[in-house]
PDB file of C-alpha atoms in Angstrom:
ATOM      1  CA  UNK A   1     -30.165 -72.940 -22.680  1.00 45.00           C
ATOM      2  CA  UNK A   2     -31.374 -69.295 -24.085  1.00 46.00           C
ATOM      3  CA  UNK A   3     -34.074 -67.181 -22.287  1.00 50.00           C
ATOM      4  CA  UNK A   4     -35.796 -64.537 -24.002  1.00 44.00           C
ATOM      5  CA  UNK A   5     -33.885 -62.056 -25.993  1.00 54.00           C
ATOM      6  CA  UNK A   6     -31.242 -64.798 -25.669  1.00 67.00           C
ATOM      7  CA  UNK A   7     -30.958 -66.499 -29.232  1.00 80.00           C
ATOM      8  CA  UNK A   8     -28.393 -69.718 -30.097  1.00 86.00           C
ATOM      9  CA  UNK A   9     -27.162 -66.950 -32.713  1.00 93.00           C
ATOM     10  CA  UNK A  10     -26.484 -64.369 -30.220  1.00 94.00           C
ATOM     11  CA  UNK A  11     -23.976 -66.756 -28.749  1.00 95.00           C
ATOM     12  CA  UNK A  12     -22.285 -67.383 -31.548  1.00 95.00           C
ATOM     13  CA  UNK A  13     -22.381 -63.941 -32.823  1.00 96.00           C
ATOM     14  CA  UNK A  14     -20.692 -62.734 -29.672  1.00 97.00           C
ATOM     15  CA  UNK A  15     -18.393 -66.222 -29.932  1.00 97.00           C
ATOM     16  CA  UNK A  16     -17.468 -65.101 -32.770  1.00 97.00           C
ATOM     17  CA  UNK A  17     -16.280 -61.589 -31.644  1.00 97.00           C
ATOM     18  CA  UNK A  18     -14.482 -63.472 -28.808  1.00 98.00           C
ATOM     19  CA  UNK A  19     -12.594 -65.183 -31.026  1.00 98.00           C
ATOM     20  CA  UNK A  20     -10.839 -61.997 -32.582  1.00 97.00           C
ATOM     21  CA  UNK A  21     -11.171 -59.971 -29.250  1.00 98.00           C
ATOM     22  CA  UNK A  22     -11.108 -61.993 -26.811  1.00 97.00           C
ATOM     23  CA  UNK A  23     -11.144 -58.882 -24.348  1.00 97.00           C
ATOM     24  CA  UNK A  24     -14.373 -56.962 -25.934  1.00 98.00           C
ATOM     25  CA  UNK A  25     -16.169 -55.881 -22.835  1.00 98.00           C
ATOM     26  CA  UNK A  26     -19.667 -56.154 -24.905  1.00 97.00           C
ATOM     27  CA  UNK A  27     -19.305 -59.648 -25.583  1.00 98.00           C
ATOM     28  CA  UNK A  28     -17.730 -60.520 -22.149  1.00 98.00           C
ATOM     29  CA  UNK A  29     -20.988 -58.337 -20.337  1.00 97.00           C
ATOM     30  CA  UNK A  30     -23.328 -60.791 -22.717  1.00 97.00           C
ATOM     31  CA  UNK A  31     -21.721 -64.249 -21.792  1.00 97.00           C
ATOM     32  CA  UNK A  32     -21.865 -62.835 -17.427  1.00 97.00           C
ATOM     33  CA  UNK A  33     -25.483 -62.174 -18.142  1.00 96.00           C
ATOM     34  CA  UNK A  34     -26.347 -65.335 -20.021  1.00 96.00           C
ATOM     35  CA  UNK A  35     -24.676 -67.465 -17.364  1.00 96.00           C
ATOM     36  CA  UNK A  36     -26.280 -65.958 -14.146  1.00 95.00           C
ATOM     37  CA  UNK A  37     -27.842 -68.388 -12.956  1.00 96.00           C
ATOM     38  CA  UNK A  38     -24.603 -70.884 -13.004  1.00 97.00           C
ATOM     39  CA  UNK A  39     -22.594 -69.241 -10.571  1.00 96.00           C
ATOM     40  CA  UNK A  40     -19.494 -71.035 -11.776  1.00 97.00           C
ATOM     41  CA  UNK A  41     -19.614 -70.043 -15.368  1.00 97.00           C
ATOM     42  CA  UNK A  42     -20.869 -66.556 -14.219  1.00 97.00           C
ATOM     43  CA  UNK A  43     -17.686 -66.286 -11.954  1.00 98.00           C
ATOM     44  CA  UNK A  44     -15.641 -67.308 -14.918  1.00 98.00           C
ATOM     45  CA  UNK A  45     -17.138 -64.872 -16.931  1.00 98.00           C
ATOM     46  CA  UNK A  46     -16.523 -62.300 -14.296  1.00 98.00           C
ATOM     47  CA  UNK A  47     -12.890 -62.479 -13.899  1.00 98.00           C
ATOM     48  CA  UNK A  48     -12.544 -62.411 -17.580  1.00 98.00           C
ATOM     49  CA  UNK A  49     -14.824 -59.135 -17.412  1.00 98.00           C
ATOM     50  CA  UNK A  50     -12.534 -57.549 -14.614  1.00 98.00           C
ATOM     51  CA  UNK A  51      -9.288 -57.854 -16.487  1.00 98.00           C
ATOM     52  CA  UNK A  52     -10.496 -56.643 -19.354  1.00 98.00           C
ATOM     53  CA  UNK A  53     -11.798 -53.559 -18.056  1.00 98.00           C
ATOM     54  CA  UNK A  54      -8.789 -52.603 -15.693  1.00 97.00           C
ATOM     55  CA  UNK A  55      -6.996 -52.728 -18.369  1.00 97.00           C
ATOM     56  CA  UNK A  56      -8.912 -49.672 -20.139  1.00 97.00           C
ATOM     57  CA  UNK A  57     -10.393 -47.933 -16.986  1.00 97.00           C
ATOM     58  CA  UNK A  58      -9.737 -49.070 -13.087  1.00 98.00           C
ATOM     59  CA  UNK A  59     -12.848 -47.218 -12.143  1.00 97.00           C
ATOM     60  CA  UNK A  60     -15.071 -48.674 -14.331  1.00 98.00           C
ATOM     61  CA  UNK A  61     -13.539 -52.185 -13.035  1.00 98.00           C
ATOM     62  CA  UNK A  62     -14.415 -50.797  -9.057  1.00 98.00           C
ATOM     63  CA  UNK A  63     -17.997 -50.182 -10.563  1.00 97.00           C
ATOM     64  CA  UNK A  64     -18.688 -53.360 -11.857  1.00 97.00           C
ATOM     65  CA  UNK A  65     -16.845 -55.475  -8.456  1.00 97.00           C
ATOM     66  CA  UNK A  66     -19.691 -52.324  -7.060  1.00 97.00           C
ATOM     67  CA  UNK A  67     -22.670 -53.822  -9.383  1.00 96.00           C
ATOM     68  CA  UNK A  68     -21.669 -57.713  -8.547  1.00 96.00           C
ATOM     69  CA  UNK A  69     -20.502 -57.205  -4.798  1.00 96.00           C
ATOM     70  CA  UNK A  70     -20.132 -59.352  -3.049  1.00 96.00           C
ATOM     71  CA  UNK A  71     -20.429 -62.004  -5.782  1.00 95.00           C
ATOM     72  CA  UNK A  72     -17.316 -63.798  -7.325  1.00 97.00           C
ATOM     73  CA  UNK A  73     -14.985 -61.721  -5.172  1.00 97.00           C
ATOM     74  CA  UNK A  74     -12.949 -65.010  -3.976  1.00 97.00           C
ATOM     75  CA  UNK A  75     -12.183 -65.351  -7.181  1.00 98.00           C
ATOM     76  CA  UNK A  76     -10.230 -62.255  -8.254  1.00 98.00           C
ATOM     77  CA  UNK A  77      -6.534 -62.327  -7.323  1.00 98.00           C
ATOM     78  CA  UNK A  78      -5.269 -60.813  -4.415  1.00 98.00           C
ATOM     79  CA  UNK A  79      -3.435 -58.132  -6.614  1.00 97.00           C
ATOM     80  CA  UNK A  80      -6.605 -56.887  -7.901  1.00 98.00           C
ATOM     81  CA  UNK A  81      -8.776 -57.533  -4.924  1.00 98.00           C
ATOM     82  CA  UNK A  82      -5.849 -55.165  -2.876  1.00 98.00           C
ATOM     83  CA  UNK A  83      -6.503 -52.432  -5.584  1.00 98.00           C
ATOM     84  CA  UNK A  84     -10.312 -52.233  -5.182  1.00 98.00           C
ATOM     85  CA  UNK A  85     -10.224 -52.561  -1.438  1.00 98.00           C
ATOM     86  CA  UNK A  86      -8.182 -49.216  -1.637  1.00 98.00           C
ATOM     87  CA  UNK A  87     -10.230 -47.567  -3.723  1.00 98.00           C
ATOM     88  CA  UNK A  88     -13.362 -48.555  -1.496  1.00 98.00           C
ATOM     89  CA  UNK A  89     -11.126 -47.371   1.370  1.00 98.00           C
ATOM     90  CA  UNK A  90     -10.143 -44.351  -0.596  1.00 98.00           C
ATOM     91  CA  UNK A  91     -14.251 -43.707  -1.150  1.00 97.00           C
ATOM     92  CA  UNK A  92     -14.931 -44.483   2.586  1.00 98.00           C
ATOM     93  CA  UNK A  93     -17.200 -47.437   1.663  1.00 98.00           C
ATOM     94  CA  UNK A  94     -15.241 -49.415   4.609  1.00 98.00           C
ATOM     95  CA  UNK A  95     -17.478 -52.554   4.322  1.00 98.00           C
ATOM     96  CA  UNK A  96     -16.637 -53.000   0.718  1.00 98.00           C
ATOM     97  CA  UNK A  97     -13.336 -52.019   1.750  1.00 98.00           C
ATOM     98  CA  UNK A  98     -13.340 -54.479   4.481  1.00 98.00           C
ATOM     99  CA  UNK A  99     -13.529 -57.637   2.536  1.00 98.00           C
ATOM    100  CA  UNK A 100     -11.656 -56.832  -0.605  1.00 98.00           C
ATOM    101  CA  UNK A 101      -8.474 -56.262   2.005  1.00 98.00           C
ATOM    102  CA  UNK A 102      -8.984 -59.042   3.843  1.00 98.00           C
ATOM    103  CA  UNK A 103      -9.130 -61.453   1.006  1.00 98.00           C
ATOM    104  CA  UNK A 104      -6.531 -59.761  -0.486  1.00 98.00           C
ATOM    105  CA  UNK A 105      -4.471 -60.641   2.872  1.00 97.00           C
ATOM    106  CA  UNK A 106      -5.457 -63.989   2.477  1.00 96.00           C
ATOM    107  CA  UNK A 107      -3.658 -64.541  -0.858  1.00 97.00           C
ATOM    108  CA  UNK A 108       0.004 -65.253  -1.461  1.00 94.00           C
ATOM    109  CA  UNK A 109       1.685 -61.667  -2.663  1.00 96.00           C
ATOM    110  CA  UNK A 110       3.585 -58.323  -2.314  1.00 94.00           C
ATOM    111  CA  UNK A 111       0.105 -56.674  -1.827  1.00 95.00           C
ATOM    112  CA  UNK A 112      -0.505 -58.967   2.220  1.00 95.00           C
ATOM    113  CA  UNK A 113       1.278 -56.558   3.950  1.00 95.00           C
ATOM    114  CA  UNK A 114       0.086 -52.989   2.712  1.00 96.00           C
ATOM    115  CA  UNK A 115      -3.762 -54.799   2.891  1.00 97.00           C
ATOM    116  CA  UNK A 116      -3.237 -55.323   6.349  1.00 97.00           C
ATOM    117  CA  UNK A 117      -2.071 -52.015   7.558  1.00 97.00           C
ATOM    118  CA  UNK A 118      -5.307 -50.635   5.194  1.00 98.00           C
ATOM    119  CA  UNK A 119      -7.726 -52.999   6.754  1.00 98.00           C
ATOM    120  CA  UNK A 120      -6.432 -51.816  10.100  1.00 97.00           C
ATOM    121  CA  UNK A 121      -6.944 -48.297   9.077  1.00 97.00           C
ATOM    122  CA  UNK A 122     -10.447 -49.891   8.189  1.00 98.00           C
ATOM    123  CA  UNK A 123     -11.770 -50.833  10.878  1.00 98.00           C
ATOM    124  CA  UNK A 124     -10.558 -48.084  12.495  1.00 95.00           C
ATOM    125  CA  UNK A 125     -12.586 -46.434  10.727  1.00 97.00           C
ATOM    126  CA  UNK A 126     -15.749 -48.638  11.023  1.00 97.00           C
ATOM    127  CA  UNK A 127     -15.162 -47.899  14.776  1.00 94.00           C
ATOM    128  CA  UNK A 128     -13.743 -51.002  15.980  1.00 95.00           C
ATOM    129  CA  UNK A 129      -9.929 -49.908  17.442  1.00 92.00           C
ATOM    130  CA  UNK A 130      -9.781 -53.700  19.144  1.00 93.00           C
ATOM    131  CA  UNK A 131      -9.873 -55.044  15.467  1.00 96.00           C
ATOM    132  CA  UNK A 132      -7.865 -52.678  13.750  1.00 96.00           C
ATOM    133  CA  UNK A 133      -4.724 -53.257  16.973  1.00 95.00           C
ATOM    134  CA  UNK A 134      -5.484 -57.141  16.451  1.00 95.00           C
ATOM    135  CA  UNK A 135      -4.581 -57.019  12.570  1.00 96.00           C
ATOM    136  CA  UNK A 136      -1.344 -54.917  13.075  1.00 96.00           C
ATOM    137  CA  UNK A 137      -0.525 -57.359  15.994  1.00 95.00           C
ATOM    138  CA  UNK A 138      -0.933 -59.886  13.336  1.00 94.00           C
ATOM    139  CA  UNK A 139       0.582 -58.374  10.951  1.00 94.00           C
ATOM    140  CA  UNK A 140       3.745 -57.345  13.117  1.00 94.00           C
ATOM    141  CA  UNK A 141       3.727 -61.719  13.290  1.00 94.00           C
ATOM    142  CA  UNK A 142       4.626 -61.941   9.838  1.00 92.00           C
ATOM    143  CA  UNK A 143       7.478 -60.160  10.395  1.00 90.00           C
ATOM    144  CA  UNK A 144       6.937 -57.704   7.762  1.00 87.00           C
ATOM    145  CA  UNK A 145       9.922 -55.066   6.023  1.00 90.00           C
ATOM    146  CA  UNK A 146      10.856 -52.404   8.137  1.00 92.00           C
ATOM    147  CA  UNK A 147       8.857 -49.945   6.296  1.00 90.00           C
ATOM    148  CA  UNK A 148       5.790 -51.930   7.438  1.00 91.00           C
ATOM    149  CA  UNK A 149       6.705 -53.008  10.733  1.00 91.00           C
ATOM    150  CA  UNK A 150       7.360 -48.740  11.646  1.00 94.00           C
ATOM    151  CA  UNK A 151       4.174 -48.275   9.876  1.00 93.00           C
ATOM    152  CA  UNK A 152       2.288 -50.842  12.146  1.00 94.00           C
ATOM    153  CA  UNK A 153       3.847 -50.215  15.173  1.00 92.00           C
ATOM    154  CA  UNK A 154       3.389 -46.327  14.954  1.00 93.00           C
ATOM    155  CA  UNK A 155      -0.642 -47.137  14.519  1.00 93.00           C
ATOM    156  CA  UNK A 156      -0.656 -49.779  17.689  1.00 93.00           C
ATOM    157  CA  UNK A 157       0.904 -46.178  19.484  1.00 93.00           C
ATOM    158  CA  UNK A 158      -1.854 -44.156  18.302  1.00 91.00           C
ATOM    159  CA  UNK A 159      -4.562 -46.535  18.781  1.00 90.00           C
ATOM    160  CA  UNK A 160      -3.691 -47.962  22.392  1.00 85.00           C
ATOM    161  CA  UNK A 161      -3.398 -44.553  23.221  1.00 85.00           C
ATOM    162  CA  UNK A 162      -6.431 -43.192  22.041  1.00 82.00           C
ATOM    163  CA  UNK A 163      -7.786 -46.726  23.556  1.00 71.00           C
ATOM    164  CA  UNK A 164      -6.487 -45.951  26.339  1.00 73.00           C
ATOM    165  CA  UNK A 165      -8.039 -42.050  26.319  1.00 75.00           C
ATOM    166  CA  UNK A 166     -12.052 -43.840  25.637  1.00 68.00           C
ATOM    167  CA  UNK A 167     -11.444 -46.017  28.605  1.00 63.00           C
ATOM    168  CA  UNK A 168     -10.669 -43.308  30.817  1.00 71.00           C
ATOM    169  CA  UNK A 169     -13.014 -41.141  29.466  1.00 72.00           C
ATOM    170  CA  UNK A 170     -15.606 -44.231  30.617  1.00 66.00           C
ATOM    171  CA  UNK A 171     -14.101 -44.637  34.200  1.00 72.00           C
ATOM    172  CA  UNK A 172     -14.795 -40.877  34.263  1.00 74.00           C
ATOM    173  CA  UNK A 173     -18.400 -41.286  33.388  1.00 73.00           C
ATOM    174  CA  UNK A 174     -19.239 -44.347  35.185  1.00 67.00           C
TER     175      UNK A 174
END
């Protein structure tokens, strides 16, 4: 079904244009919009749309996960998810951050154990040191490379300790 300024030829102009690109980011844009109201298809469409567009600019691709958030974000691989969520970490939008890296964690892949020392660093900064020490405790589970398990175990240090620091600094006060 078409709505207005949605014509049967439309679709198969921009069919067409699949058909030889199958990556032009005008057409994709056109097929999300037309199918917004079937989530499914939309998500499709979506995924298509993401790959495309990392592949000529990664910032337009955080823009658009921006524009659609949190919609069809399940459905983007964990590689890609793990490259947003740093970005959204890198921007200090920590929410956006927050759920791109744990989904990311969630999915089979290189990227698990760098998302969770981000996410810890995450909610960190979202001010919630009980959270961030429970993902590197979870993390240290896994039994991750060295690399990761000195990275993890230096922040538990830091944070117990500073942990450590608020509670006094409460005792003190109460």
């Amino acid at each position: 079904s078409t709505s207005v300024g949605e014509t049967a030829s439309d679709s198969a102009f921009y069919s067409q244009i699949l058909e030889n690109d199958p990556e032009n980011l005008t057409a994709l844009k056109y097929f999300l919009k037309l199918n917004r109201h079937d989530e499914s298809a939309a998500g499709e469409w979506f995924v298509k749309l993401i790959h495309a567009t990392i592949k000529r600019d990664f910032q337009s691709a955080v823009h658009l996960v921006r524009d659609y958030y949190p919609k069809h974000l399940r459905l983007l691989s964990g590689d890609i998810l793990f490259r947003i969520g740093v970005e959204f970490y890198r921007y200090a939008d920590y929410q956006k951050a927050r759920l791109c890296l744990e989904l990311a964690a969630d999915k089979e892949g290189t990227w698990q154990h760098k998302a969770l020392l981000i996410l810890s660093r995450t909610w960190e900064a979202l001010g919630n040191q009980e959270r961030a020490i429970l993902i590197l405790l979870d993390l240290l589970e896994q039994k991750p490379d060295q690399l990761f398990r000195l990275q993890a175990f230096g922040r538990l240090r830091i944070l117990k300790e500073s942990h450590l620091e608020n509670l006094q600094d409460l005792t003190m006060a109460a």
